[in-house]
XYZ file of C-alpha atoms in Angstrom:
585
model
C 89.626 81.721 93.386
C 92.266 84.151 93.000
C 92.644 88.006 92.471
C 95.376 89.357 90.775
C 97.293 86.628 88.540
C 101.169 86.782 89.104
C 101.486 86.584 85.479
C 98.436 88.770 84.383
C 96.125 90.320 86.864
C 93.890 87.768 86.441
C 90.459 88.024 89.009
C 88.238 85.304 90.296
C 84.906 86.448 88.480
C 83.660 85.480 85.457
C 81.344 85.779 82.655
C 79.594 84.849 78.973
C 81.048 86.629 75.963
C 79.227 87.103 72.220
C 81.779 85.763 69.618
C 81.492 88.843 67.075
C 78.544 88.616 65.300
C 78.546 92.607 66.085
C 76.309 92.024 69.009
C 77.566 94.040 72.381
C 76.839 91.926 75.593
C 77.482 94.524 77.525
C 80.161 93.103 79.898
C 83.956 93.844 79.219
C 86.919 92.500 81.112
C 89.000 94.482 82.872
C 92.180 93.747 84.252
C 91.026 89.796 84.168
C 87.491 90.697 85.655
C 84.402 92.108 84.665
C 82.911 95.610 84.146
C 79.698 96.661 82.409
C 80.807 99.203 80.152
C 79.090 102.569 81.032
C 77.167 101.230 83.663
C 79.094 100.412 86.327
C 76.196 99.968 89.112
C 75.099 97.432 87.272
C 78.265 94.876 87.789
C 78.451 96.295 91.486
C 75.358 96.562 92.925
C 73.980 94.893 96.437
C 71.962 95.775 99.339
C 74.079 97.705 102.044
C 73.304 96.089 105.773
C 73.633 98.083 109.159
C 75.815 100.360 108.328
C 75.658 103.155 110.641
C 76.849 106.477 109.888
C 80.405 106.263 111.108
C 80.847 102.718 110.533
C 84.565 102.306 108.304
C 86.513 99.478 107.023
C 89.953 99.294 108.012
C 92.256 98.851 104.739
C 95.987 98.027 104.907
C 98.977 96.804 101.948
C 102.347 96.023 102.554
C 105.284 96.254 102.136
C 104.155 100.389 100.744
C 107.146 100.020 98.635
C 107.824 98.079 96.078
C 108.887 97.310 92.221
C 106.087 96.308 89.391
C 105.316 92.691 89.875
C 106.275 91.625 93.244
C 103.409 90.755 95.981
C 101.699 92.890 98.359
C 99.506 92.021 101.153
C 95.891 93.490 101.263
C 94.157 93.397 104.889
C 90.768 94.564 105.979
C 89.303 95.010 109.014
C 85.489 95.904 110.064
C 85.025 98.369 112.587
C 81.931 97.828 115.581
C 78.520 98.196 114.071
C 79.565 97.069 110.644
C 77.511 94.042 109.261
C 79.509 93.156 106.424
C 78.261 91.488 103.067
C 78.998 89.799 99.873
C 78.123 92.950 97.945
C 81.474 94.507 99.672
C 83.855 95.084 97.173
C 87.298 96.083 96.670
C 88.644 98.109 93.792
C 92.396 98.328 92.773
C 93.581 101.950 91.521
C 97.151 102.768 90.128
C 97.854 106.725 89.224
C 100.468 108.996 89.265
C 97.973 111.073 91.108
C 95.601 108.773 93.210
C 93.792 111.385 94.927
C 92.067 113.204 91.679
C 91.078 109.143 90.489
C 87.947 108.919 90.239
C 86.329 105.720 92.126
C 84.960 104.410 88.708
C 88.486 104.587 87.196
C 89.532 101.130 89.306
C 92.031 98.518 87.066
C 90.488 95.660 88.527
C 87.897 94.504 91.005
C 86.716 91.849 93.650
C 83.552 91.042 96.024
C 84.570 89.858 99.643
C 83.409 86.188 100.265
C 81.176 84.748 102.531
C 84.218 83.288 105.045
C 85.467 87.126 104.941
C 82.230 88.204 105.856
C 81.501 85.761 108.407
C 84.882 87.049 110.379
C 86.333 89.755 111.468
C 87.884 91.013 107.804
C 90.053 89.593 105.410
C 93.317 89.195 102.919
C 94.707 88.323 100.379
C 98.322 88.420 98.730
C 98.390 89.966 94.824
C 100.947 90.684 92.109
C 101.185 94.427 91.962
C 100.994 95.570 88.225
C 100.610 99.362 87.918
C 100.734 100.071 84.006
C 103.089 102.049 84.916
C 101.716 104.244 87.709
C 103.887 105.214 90.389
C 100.981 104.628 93.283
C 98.366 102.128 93.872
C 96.074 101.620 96.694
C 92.910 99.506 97.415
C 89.388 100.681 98.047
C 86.488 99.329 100.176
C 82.898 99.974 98.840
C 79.794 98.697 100.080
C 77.138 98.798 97.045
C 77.942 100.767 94.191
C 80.171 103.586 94.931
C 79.753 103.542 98.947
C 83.359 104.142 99.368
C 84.253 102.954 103.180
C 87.491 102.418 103.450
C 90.683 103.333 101.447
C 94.388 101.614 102.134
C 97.780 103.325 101.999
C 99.325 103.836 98.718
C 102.096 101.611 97.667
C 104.440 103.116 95.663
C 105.638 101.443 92.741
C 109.430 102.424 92.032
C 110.301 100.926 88.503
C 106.849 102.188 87.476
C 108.865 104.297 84.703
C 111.762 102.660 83.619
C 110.391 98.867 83.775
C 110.934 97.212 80.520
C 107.876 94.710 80.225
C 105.641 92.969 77.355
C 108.740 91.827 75.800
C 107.368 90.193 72.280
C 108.920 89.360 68.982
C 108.434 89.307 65.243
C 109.467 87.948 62.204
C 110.699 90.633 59.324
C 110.653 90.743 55.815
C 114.608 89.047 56.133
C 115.424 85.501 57.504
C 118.357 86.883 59.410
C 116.463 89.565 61.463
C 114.394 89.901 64.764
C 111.958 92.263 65.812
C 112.376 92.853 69.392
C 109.324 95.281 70.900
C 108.587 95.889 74.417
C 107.042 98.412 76.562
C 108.377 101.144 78.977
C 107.579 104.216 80.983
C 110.900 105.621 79.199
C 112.018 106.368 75.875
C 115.641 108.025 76.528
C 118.189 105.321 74.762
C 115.960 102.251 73.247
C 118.061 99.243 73.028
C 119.017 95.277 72.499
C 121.754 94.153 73.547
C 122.191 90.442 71.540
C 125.009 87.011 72.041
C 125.320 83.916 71.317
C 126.099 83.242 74.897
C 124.394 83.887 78.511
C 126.446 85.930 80.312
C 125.866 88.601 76.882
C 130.146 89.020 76.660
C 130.538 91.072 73.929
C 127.228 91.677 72.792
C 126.038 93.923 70.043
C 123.800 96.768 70.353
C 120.949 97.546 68.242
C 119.299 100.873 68.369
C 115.592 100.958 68.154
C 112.473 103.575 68.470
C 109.597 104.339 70.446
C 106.394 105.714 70.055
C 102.908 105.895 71.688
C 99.750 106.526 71.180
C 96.879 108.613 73.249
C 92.895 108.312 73.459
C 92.165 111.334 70.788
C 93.905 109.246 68.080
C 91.253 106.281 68.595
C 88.036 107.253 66.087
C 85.084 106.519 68.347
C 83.076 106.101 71.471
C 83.661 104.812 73.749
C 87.424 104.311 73.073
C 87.838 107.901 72.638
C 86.022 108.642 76.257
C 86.433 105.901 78.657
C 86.946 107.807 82.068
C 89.784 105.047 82.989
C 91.937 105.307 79.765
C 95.335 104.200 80.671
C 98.437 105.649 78.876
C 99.718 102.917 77.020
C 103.617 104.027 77.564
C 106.408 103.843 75.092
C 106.143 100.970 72.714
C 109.631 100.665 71.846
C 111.038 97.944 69.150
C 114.543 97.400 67.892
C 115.399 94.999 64.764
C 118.873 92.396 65.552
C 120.319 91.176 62.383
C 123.087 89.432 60.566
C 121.949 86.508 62.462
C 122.751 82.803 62.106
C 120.285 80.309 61.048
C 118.941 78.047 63.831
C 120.844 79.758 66.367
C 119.956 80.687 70.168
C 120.954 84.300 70.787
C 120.626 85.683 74.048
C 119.203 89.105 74.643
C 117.994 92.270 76.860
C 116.296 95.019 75.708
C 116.375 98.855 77.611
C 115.006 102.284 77.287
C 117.242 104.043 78.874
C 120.533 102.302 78.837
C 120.034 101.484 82.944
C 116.878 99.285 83.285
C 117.037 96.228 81.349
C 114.720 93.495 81.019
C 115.624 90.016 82.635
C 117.838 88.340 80.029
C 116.191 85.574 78.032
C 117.021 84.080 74.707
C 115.352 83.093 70.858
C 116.005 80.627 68.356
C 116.820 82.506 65.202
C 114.575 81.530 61.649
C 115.122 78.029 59.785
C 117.064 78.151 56.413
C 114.629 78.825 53.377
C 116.330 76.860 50.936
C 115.417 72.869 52.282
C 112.061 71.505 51.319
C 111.965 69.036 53.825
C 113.150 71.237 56.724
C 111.350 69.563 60.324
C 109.442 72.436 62.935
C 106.409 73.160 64.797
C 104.112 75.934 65.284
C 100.686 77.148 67.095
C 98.072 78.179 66.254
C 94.944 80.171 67.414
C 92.555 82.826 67.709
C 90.278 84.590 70.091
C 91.688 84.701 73.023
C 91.697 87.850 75.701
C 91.956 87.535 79.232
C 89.591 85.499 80.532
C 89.322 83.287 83.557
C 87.267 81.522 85.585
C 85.012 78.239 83.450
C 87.052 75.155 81.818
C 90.562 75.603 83.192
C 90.738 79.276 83.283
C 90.956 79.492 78.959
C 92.944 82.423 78.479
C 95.226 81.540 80.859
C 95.413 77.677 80.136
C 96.215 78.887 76.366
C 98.907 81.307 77.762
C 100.523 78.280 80.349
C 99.736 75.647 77.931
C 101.849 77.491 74.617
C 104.730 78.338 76.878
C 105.042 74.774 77.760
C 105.275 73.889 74.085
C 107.426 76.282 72.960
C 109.913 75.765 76.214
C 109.896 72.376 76.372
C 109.014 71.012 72.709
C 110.670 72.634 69.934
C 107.596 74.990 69.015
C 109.292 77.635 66.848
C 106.547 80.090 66.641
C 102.971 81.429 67.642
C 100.334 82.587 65.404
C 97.278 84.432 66.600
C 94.605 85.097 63.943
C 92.666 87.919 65.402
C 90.494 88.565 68.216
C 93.482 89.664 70.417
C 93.241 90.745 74.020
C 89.429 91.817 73.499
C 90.097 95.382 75.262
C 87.559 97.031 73.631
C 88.026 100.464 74.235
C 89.389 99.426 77.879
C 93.403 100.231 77.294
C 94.544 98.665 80.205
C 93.651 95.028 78.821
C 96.454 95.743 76.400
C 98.441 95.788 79.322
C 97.316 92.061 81.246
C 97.494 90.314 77.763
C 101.031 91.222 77.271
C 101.782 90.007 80.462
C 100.027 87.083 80.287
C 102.166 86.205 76.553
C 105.524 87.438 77.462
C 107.056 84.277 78.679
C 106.621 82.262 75.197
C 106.302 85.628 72.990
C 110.208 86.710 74.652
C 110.714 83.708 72.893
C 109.230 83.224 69.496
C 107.372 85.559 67.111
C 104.507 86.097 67.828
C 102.891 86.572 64.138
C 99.150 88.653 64.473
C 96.355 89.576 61.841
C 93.188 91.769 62.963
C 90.302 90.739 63.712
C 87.057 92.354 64.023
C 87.215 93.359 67.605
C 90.611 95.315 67.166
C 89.272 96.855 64.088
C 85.698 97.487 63.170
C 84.215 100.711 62.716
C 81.616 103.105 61.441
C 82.748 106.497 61.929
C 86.361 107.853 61.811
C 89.885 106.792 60.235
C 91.679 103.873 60.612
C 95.410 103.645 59.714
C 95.022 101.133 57.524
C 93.026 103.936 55.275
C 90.296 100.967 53.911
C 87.581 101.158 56.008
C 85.007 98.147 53.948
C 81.726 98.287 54.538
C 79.508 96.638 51.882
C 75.878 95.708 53.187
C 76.407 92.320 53.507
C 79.260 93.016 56.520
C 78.496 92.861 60.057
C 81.024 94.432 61.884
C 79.415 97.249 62.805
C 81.484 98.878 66.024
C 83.244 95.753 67.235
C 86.328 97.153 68.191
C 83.866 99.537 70.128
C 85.763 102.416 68.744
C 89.501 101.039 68.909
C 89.867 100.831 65.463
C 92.925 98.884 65.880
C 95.178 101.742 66.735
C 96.232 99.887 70.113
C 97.034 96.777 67.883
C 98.625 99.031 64.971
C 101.042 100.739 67.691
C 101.664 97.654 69.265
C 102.767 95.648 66.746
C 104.774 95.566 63.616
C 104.701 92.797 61.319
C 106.754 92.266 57.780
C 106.372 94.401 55.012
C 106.767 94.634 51.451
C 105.535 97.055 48.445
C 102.279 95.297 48.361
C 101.791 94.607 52.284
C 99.763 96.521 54.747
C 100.965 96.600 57.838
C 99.470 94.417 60.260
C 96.202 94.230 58.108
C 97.606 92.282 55.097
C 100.875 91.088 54.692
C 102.926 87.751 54.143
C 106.489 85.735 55.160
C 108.496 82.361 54.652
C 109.806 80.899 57.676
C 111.568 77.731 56.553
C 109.292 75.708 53.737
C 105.936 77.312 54.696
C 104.715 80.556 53.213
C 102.299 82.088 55.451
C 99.826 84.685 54.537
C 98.320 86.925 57.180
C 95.002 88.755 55.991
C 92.224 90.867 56.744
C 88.562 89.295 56.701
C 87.857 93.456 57.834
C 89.073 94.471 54.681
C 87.882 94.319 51.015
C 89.014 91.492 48.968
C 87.635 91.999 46.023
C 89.140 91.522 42.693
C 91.505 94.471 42.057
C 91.263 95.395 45.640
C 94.865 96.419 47.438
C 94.515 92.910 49.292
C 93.252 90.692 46.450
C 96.705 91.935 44.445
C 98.607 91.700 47.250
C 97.398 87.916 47.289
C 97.523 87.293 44.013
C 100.794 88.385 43.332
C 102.104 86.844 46.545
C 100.537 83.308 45.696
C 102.096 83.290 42.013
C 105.682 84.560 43.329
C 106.095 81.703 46.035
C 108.571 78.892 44.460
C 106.846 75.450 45.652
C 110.049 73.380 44.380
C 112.018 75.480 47.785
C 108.920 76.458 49.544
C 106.275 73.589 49.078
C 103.633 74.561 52.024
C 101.196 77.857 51.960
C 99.094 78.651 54.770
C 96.622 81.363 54.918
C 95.198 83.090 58.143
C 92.550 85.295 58.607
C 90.095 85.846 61.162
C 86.302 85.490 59.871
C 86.396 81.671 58.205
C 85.429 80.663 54.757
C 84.003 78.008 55.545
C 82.034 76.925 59.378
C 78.637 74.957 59.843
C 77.854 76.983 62.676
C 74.403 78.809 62.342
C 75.023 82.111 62.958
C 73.112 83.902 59.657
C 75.364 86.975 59.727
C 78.272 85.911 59.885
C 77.622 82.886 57.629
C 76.454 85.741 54.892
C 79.951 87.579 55.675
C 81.805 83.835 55.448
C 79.683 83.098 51.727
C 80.987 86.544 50.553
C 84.717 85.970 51.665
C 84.317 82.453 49.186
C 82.971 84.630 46.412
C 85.894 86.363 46.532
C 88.823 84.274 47.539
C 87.979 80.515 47.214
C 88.862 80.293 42.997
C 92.615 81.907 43.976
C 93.249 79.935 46.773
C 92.224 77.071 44.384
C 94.040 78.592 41.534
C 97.317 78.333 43.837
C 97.001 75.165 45.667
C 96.529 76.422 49.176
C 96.930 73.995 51.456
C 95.534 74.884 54.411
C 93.016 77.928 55.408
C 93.162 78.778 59.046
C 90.759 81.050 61.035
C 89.047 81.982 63.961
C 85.733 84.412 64.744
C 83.484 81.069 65.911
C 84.748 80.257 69.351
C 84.639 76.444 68.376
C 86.837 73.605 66.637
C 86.229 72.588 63.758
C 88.446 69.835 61.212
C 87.132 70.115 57.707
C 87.979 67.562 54.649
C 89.000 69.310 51.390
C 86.020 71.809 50.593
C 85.726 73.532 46.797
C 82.458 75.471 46.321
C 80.434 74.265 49.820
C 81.188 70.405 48.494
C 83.718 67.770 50.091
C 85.556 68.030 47.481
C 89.141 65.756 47.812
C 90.191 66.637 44.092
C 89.953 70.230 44.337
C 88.903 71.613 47.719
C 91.688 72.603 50.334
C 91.236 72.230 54.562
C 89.889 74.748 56.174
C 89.995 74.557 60.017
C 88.923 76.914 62.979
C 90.151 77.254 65.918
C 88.595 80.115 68.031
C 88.628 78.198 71.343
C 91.777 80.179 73.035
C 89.986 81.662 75.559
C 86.398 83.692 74.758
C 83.786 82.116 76.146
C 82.503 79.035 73.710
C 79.649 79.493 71.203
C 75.914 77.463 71.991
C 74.628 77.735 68.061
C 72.882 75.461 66.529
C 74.852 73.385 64.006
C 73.838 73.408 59.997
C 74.648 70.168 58.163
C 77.398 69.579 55.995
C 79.558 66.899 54.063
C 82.792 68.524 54.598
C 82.469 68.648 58.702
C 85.414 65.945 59.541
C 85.219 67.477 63.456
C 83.545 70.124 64.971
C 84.003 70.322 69.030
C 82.901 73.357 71.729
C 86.330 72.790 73.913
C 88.777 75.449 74.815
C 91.919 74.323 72.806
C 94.797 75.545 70.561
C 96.273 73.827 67.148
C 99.832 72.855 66.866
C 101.148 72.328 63.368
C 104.430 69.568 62.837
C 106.020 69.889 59.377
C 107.324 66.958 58.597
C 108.808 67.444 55.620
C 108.241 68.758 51.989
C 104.739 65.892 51.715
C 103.978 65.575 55.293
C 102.354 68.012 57.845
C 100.540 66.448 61.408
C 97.754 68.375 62.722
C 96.636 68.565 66.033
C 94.411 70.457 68.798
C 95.408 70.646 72.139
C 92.245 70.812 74.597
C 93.014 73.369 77.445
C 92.545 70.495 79.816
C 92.839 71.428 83.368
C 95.805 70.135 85.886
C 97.308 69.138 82.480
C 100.573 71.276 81.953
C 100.548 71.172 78.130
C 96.742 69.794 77.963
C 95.861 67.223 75.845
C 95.799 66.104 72.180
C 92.093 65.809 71.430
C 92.062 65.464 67.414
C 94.868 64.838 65.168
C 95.614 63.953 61.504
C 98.198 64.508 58.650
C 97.658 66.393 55.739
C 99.533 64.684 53.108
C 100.191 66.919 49.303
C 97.838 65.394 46.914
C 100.224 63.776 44.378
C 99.763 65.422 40.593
């Protein structure tokens, strides 16, 4: 059991989560725990015992000074005539202003245990992360919103000029880096960039900031949760002129004092060799979650850094269903935190999914809003409308792109497209050219692999109806051009499964013609209980927290495997593999 993660704040409840079939379950994680989204007193309710009228909890933290990240002590005490109980909870509050917070506003939440209710108080040691507050206390409530005890504020004092969330990005050019990151300040946004440690003589890349605030989100509740947490500057400079395979070291700033703790990148593969050698991950549907099967979201997070620090892995792509948030902004903030130490390191390549974006009402910015009557997205992103995701990312770009909704890259012999399942793809469609076009441009002599990602599969045998209608509709419209181009592999997420596929053309096994299709939704929302509808092209279908990792061997040659989030297992364990081998003809 733990409360506050050092890496993410991380809490020690937990909870079942719908996979997007546009169903709201009513719970949303906060912070790494649980809150029931406009009704609070539900997730915090309990029978208050003996508690006379000037009865108090004692609440303490030190050291009351200290910088984002580093551990506090919390300490409780109960005063005579107090009979404590496990519906006693304690709520952590950051603000600039604590004393006009509002009790409901709290970032993250925890219920005392029976051993601290069977003494004379409690403690515990957390990570103080303050989204960059300058103050943050704790708060003792009996049910509900009994408030009965509140601690001294800490004060946080690199709440401003901290540089955290460090993640980067491929762009449009092999020799370039996106480097983004996040900061209370937006003075002098920088990188500083060498090919050795101690940064001697590095160069210095300006970058840009920007934000976003609550009005620019198009619906409820994103556009009135009561605890809406400014999201800071999201700052992003691009390096270039850089070497092939090289490690360059780098720091980034926002104000040309505070810089983030140095750390390093291996810069793209050459485009030009066929049977160039690398690894990748894979996954979608992840969040923040803890508590069942290893702690998923945070297993995924542990487990990828350990691949890409230790074996080689060269990049991470996450197909949607990012940090869940929800209309709850400061989610945004744990999920960075929890990526950081393997996203500092490799790009970290995104595509929506449909709880970043769906919508009814309101404007989007990626001006397509596709709602045909067999879609059931409904208000998934309950009312984000994947502005967060839109202002905290940028991914390459061309004429035809869109942003972080559609939009495609080469990183050694693998052409990758990343695409919206939220979007229309019919033919003539912004997307459908863009794919089109793409497909027919890509050289297969120099560039022999194409992967495409998206979020909703084409192809799953799980029976969900709604989503299998919304799945049967994406075939209609895709399945002949991916076909048309020899698409290798088709990777997705939306079902929070596994599932291995043979070659599938038109719902048929199909080794002539069909092309894998294989998703992996299993980073860290809680795992799907459907029923399961027959098919010939199921090769292996498992409900196991896990990740994929893709090995290109070499211009005939790719090994596929998942990675089960297996607990006390530092980079888990290889649960399914196979190669995929180029048909020959």
């Amino acid at each position: 059991m733990r409360f506050f993660h050092p890496i993410a704040a991380i809490a020690l409840l937990s909870t079942a989560q719908g996979h997007g079939t546009g169903a709201h379950y009513g719970i949303l994680k906060l912070g790494g725990c649980m809150k029931a989204k406009h009704h609070e007193d539900h997730s915090l309710t309990g029978t208050l015992l003996n508690l006379s009228d000037d009865a108090v909890v004692q609440v303490s933290v030190s050291p009351d000074s200290l910088k984002d990240g580093e551990e506090a002590t919390v300490e409780w005490f109960y005063e005579t005539g107090y009979a404590a109980s496990t519906s006693n909870w304690i709520g952590y509050y950051c603000s600039d202003d604590l004393a006009s917070l509002e009790d409901t506003n709290y970032i993250d939440y925890r219920y005392v245990t029976s051993s601290e209710v069977s003494s004379s108080g409690g403690s515990f040691t957390t990570s103080i992360k303050s989204a960059r507050s300058s103050f943050c206390e704790f708060r003792f409530f009996s049910s509900s919103y009994i408030k009965i005890g509140v601690s001294n504020a800490v004060e946080v004092t690199d709440a401003k000029t901290k540089v955290q969330h460090l993640h980067l990005a491929l762009t449009s050019n092999n020799d370039e880096m996106r480097v983004s990151w996040t900061s209370g300040s937006n003075d002098a946004p920088k990188v500083y960039l060498s090919t050795t440690e101690d940064l001697k003589d590095a160069g210095v890349f300006e970058g840009d900031c920007h934000t976003y605030k609550q009005s620019d989100m198009c619906e409820e509740p994103a556009t009135s949760e009561a605890g809406f947490v400014d999201p800071g500057w999201l700052c992003s400079a691009i390096v270039k002129n850089l070497e092939v395979d090289t490690e360059y070291f780098y720091q980034a700033t926002s104000d040309g004092v505070n810089f983030s703790p140095p750390t390093s990148f291996l810069s793209a593969p050459p485009t030009n060799d066929p049977d160039y050698s690398f690894s990748f991950l894979v996954y979608g549907d992840m969040g923040t979650w803890s508590g069942d099967n290893g702690e998923a979201s945070i297993a995924t997070a542990s487990i990828s850094t350990a691949y890409v620090l230790n074996d080689n892995v060269r990049r991470v792509d996450h197909f949607g269903d990012i940090s869940y948030a929800r209309g709850i902004s400061s989610t945004w903030d744990v999920w960075f935190d929890l990526i950081e130490p393997y996203a500092s390191k490799v790009p970290y390549m995104i595509t929506i999914g449909n709880h970043e974006y769906d919508h009814i009402e309101g404007t989007d910015p990626s001006g397509d809003n596709f709602r045909p009557s067999w879609f059931n997205g409904g208000t998934d992103s309950e009312g984000e409308c994947s502005v967060p995701m839109y202002n905290r990312f940028t991914m390459p770009e061309n004429d035809l792109s869109n942003s972080i909704y559609w939009y495609g890259f080469n990183y050694a012999n693998v052409a990758t497209l990343m695409l919206s399942s939220e979007h229309n793809m019919t033919v003539g469609s912004p997307q459908y050219t863009f794919v089109e076009e793409t497909l027919a441009a890509i050289d297969r002599q120099v560039t022999p692999w194409v992967i495409v990602e998206f979020h909703r599969p084409m192809y799953n045998n799980e029976d969900y109806a709604s989503d299998n209608e919304v799945s049967e509709n994406i075939q209609l419209q895709m399945e002949e051009l991916f076909v048309k181009h020899d698409v290798d592999l088709v990777l997705a997420g939306h079902y929070h499964s596994y599932l291995r596929s043979k070659r599938i053309y038109q719902d048929k096994a199909d080794e002539d013609n069909g092309i894998y299709h294989f998703t992996i939704g299993s980073a860290g929302a809680a795992l799907d209980d459907a029923g399961l509808v027959p098919k010939d092209w199921v090769e292996t279908f498992s409900l196991e927290f896990g990740i994929g990792k893709i090995s290109v061997a070499n211009s005939t040659h790719m090994k596929w495997e998942f990675i089960e989030n297996k607990e006390n297992e530092d980079m888990g364990g290889v649960t399914d593999e196979t190669w995929i081998v180029k048909r020959q003809g």
